[in-house]
Amino acid sequence: MTATVRRTSCNLCEAICGVLVTVEHGRVTDIRGDEADPLSRGHICPKAVALRDLQDDPDRLQRPVRRTADGWQEISWQAAYDLVARRLAAIQSEHGKNAVGVYLGNPNVHSLGALTHMPPLVRLLRTRNRFSATSVDQLPHMLASHLLYGHQLMIPVPDIDRTSYLLMLGANPLASNGSIMTAPGFAKRLKEVRARGGRVVVIDPRRTETAAVADEHHFIRPGTDAAFLLALVHQVLADEAEDLAPYVDGLTELRAALAGWTPERAAPVTGIDAEVIRRIAREFAAADRAACYGRLGVSAQRFGAVCQWAVQLLNIVTGNLDRPGGTLVPRPAVDILRGMSRGHAGVWKSRVRGLPEFGGELPAASMAEEILEPGDGQIRAMVTIAGNPVLSTPNGRRLDEALGTLDFMVAIDPYINETTRHADVILPPTPPLERDHYDLVFHQLAVRNTARWNDAVLPRPADARHDWEIFRGLGFAYTKATFRPSRASRLRKALPSLVTLRLKPKQIVAAGLRTGPYSLSLRKVRKSAGGIDLGPLQPSFPERLKTRDKRINLAPSLLLDDLARAQEALVDRDREGAGLLLIGRRHLRSNNSWMHNSSRLVKGKPRHQLLMNPADLSRRDLADGQRVRITSAAGTVDVEVSATEDMMPGVVSLPHGFGHSKEGTRLSVANQVLGVSANDLTDPALLDDVAGTAALNGVPVTVTACP
Ligand SMILES: Nc1nc2c(c(=O)[nH]1)N[C@H]1C(S)=C(S)[C@@H](COP(=O)(O)OP(=O)(O)OC[C@H]3O[C@@H](n4cnc5c(=O)[nH]c(N)nc54)[C@H](O)[C@@H]3O)O[C@H]1N2
Ligand SMILES: Nc1nc2c(c(=O)[nH]1)N[C@H]1C(S)=C(S)[C@@H](COP(=O)(O)OP(=O)(O)OC[C@H]3O[C@@H](n4cnc5c(=O)[nH]c(N)nc54)[C@H](O)[C@@H]3O)O[C@H]1N2
Ligand code: SF4
Ligand SMILES: [Mo]
């Protein structure tokens, strides 16, 4: 028999599970969990089968296509590179460098070739109009880490395998498989916490799958977690229960700033009793080893930065930061922090609304206006890489219109979807099973230090290209198209990027492993079945801190100053008469905006409905199952409503990434998936002002019967 079993990993979410893939006659016939993987220990979820569907999907592009009056036409790789380079160069030479905008989508962080080769290409373009999924996602985590620990990616993760008290806000790892915390088999790990006698507390406006297996769950009014978290910190300080490391400064300032943020103040704001808040603060402070963790629900909201700061504060003031069983910064075998900027905030502002950059990127919520608003610096061409911002960013409908007005657009993406249908050229990379993989990002966020190299499971067809080959091809073509002998100095500046583009991802990983903290050879990592176990996370502060004085300042002025905005919006505002607030939702069998084309993944009960508390329904004379009209400041959608006591009264939930079947897309399965795009409702004006993160959660809406 010709069946062979090959080891690889699933890169569809942050859990990076090890998988065993059976290949027969060049086709995948089975995918299962790899027990030998020291991190994932055999776990996989239903999404892993989609790796195979992705491989076999007839809708997936395999060669570059160009949009013509007669529809999409295949062109050669070199012709595509040259065309794209020529158009981008011409637009920049006429309108300036910033006339080219870039959107970097989520799957970039899941691809080795994108991580090694996309940044040098983007640097070559020298535009300030750079956007990414960061500003609809984890930006507040990065801002807090930048300000507290001196590096945007020095993000402590909960030491879930040793903790005895886990406080989780705005996260539903039983659906998402965990995020900014790579912990494959999260449900099992959670069970182990409880089996050890530990306690799990979940704060979420929906009684989620995760809340259902926790010891305790509390509803919270969306967008008010800052008040809850600050009250916890306040209480710990008021009890004088703090346990500060010697390298921590700023306690006096923090104490003063939090004087008014009492549990009594937080109670009416959040909907959680003052007594409950006080008890949680005391239990957390008294626990042997405790970890507080807040994810998307407390990140993509109006006070995301204050929330992520307060999460860190709680861990720090209770002595749980950098302690086994608390939160620790992983030490992966390739140290990605070394070559990366520590981060910066507000060094420049966006052209139209004056929004702050973070780490060299502008808020995704400002993309449409930067394309539509005429003037110097207006975006006239877009490069989208692994992103579907029409479904993923606020007021996608307006962005959809904006993309239609561009002079030129190129997408690096395997699908013709809601976003890429606007492109003039689409360059499709190889699918995951045809690529080598080493996880540069998620080992940095994993709850255990491990290292794993995977060779591609299947060979790439001769006329297919890996993403890194595409970035290389574009980079060289662009350099050629923009070269002027009179400006040879420019070339010198571009040289480091061009040198990186010449390398192969494998060479970059090998060098990273060799010079990394464990001095590993790629050969050794490659030989170890399932990956090398480098052990549990270890304390590393203050030595590893990237702040200049190797100390942590609890009270950075940027965040202290934002407390006034929180006070005004959360505390001083009259909450009477407030309408419904919309929040997001994820499902195990769905992945952001793009995996709905796998029929085996999307089968089963529909999961696109608006969830709403029965009391809210009856107050509006609405019934379970009915089609309702949701209206926000940004737009209107009609969708079925599903009644559930799992929703906090006054809050409704809609998943994002639905609402396909737009004209011109090529998604045969996805176009049959029902639902609407939640981002036709989210409002680009609703931001976390400090960081520019979109407030995707806590959007004011009304729900009425469909006329
Ligand atoms: N309302 C609301 N909106 C949200 C969220 C929410 O919770 N609520 N969540 C936000 C979050 S956290 C995120 S991360 C964003 C994600 O939003 P995006 O950044 O748009 O990412 P995806 O939706 O994952 O889009 C994936 C795109 O990449 C393409 N793709 C898939 N694999 C590859 C590959 O290997 N290479 C290339 N080049 N392309 C590939 C797909 O075809 C698709 O076009 O959405 C955000 N939007
Ligand atoms: N199956 C699947 N897995 C995924 C994804 C997917 O689409 N599908 N997406 C991946 C991506 S890109 C990411 S970023 C991660 C995200 O990982 P998670 O953050 O775990 O994902 P969500 O399920 O969006 O969880 C957010 C939770 O916040 C709650 N929430 C909303 N607003 C508030 C609020 O104001 N306060 C509080 N306390 N809670 C609030 C929501 O009810 C929801 O339960 O998941 C990743 N994994
Ligand atoms: S949890 Fe599922 S989607 Fe995530 S890496 Fe594991 S198998 Fe893949
Ligand atoms: Mo995300």
GROMACS .gro file of N, CA and C in nm, residues 9 11 106-120 334 336 430 432 435-443 452-456 466-469 471 500 503-510 513 522:
model
  153
    9SER      N    1   0.174   2.028   1.142
    9SER     CA    2   0.097   2.096   1.246
    9SER      C    3  -0.019   2.165   1.178
   11ASN      N    4  -0.220   2.496   1.130
   11ASN     CA    5  -0.191   2.639   1.152
   11ASN      C    6  -0.318   2.723   1.140
  106ASN      N    7  -0.507   3.836   0.918
  106ASN     CA    8  -0.473   3.740   1.024
  106ASN      C    9  -0.387   3.621   0.981
  107PRO      N   10  -0.416   3.552   0.869
  107PRO     CA   11  -0.336   3.431   0.840
  107PRO      C   12  -0.186   3.457   0.820
  108ASN      N   13  -0.145   3.582   0.803
  108ASN     CA   14  -0.001   3.609   0.794
  108ASN      C   15   0.074   3.556   0.916
  109VAL      N   16   0.014   3.570   1.034
  109VAL     CA   17   0.086   3.526   1.154
  109VAL      C   18   0.089   3.374   1.167
  110HIS      N   19   0.014   3.308   1.080
  110HIS     CA   20   0.012   3.161   1.085
  110HIS      C   21   0.099   3.099   0.977
  111SER      N   22   0.167   3.181   0.898
  111SER     CA   23   0.249   3.128   0.789
  111SER      C   24   0.395   3.168   0.809
  112LEU      N   25   0.481   3.070   0.808
  112LEU     CA   26   0.624   3.098   0.823
  112LEU      C   27   0.674   3.190   0.711
  113GLY      N   28   0.637   3.157   0.588
  113GLY     CA   29   0.686   3.234   0.474
  113GLY      C   30   0.640   3.379   0.476
  114ALA      N   31   0.519   3.402   0.529
  114ALA     CA   32   0.471   3.540   0.540
  114ALA      C   33   0.549   3.614   0.648
  115LEU      N   34   0.579   3.546   0.757
  115LEU     CA   35   0.649   3.614   0.867
  115LEU      C   36   0.792   3.649   0.829
  116THR      N   37   0.856   3.563   0.750
  116THR     CA   38   0.995   3.593   0.715
  116THR      C   39   1.004   3.689   0.597
  117HIS      N   40   0.913   3.679   0.500
  117HIS     CA   41   0.931   3.751   0.375
  117HIS      C   42   0.834   3.866   0.349
  118MET      N   43   0.722   3.871   0.422
  118MET     CA   44   0.630   3.982   0.399
  118MET      C   45   0.684   4.114   0.455
  119PRO      N   46   0.742   4.116   0.576
  119PRO     CA   47   0.790   4.245   0.627
  119PRO      C   48   0.893   4.314   0.535
  120PRO      N   49   0.992   4.241   0.479
  120PRO     CA   50   1.083   4.312   0.390
  120PRO      C   51   1.013   4.370   0.266
  334VAL      N   52   1.334   3.030   1.901
  334VAL     CA   53   1.376   3.141   1.816
  334VAL      C   54   1.325   3.268   1.883
  336ILE      N   55   1.205   3.592   1.873
  336ILE     CA   56   1.158   3.688   1.771
  336ILE      C   57   1.159   3.832   1.823
  430THR      N   58   0.062   2.882  -0.198
  430THR     CA   59   0.034   2.741  -0.173
  430THR      C   60  -0.045   2.726  -0.043
  432PRO      N   61  -0.153   2.533   0.325
  432PRO     CA   62  -0.068   2.493   0.438
  432PRO      C   63   0.003   2.359   0.422
  435ARG      N   64   0.343   2.357   0.258
  435ARG     CA   65   0.446   2.449   0.307
  435ARG      C   66   0.522   2.389   0.425
  436ASP      N   67   0.651   2.423   0.434
  436ASP     CA   68   0.726   2.395   0.557
  436ASP      C   69   0.669   2.485   0.666
  437HIS      N   70   0.681   2.440   0.789
  437HIS     CA   71   0.632   2.529   0.895
  437HIS      C   72   0.717   2.524   1.021
  438TYR      N   73   0.745   2.643   1.072
  438TYR     CA   74   0.796   2.658   1.207
  438TYR      C   75   0.717   2.774   1.265
  439ASP      N   76   0.664   2.759   1.382
  439ASP     CA   77   0.579   2.865   1.433
  439ASP      C   78   0.659   2.972   1.506
  440LEU      N   79   0.683   3.083   1.436
  440LEU     CA   80   0.763   3.189   1.496
  440LEU      C   81   0.683   3.267   1.600
  441VAL      N   82   0.554   3.287   1.575
  441VAL     CA   83   0.475   3.372   1.664
  441VAL      C   84   0.420   3.294   1.784
  442PHE      N   85   0.359   3.177   1.757
  442PHE     CA   86   0.282   3.117   1.866
  442PHE      C   87   0.366   3.040   1.967
  443HIS      N   88   0.491   3.006   1.934
  443HIS     CA   89   0.580   2.957   2.040
  443HIS      C   90   0.609   3.070   2.139
  452ARG      N   91   0.928   2.304   1.716
  452ARG     CA   92   0.886   2.201   1.622
  452ARG      C   93   0.903   2.253   1.480
  453TRP      N   94   0.972   2.177   1.399
  453TRP     CA   95   0.983   2.207   1.256
  453TRP      C   96   0.900   2.104   1.180
  454ASN      N   97   0.825   2.149   1.080
  454ASN     CA   98   0.751   2.055   0.997
  454ASN      C   99   0.787   2.075   0.850
  455ASP      N  100   0.828   1.966   0.787
  455ASP     CA  101   0.844   1.971   0.641
  455ASP      C  102   0.706   1.968   0.578
  456ALA      N  103   0.696   2.025   0.460
  456ALA     CA  104   0.569   2.021   0.387
  456ALA      C  105   0.524   1.876   0.372
  466HIS      N  106   0.500   2.946  -0.321
  466HIS     CA  107   0.481   2.972  -0.179
  466HIS      C  108   0.466   3.122  -0.157
  467ASP      N  109   0.407   3.157  -0.044
  467ASP     CA  110   0.390   3.301  -0.019
  467ASP      C  111   0.525   3.375  -0.020
  468TRP      N  112   0.627   3.310   0.040
  468TRP     CA  113   0.756   3.380   0.045
  468TRP      C  114   0.816   3.397  -0.093
  469GLU      N  115   0.786   3.305  -0.183
  469GLU     CA  116   0.835   3.321  -0.320
  469GLU      C  117   0.762   3.437  -0.389
  471PHE      N  118   0.641   3.705  -0.228
  471PHE     CA  119   0.697   3.830  -0.173
  471PHE      C  120   0.833   3.860  -0.237
  500THR      N  121   1.721   3.976   0.281
  500THR     CA  122   1.627   3.885   0.348
  500THR      C  123   1.541   3.813   0.245
  503LEU      N  124   1.691   3.502   0.099
  503LEU     CA  125   1.703   3.382   0.183
  503LEU      C  126   1.578   3.296   0.172
  504LYS      N  127   1.590   3.172   0.222
  504LYS     CA  128   1.472   3.087   0.233
  504LYS      C  129   1.427   3.088   0.379
  505PRO      N  130   1.298   3.069   0.402
  505PRO     CA  131   1.250   3.067   0.541
  505PRO      C  132   1.329   2.967   0.625
  506LYS      N  133   1.360   2.854   0.567
  506LYS     CA  134   1.432   2.750   0.640
  506LYS      C  135   1.567   2.802   0.691
  507GLN      N  136   1.637   2.879   0.607
  507GLN     CA  137   1.766   2.935   0.648
  507GLN      C  138   1.749   3.033   0.763
  508ILE      N  139   1.641   3.109   0.756
  508ILE     CA  140   1.616   3.209   0.861
  508ILE      C  141   1.585   3.139   0.993
  509VAL      N  142   1.504   3.034   0.986
  509VAL     CA  143   1.471   2.959   1.109
  509VAL      C  144   1.596   2.891   1.164
  510ALA      N  145   1.676   2.831   1.075
  510ALA     CA  146   1.798   2.762   1.122
  510ALA      C  147   1.888   2.860   1.195
  513LEU      N  148   1.731   2.949   1.536
  513LEU     CA  149   1.746   2.841   1.634
  513LEU      C  150   1.889   2.837   1.688
  522LEU      N  151   1.870   2.311   1.349
  522LEU     CA  152   1.745   2.276   1.281
  522LEU      C  153   1.736   2.124   1.265
   0.00000   0.00000   0.00000
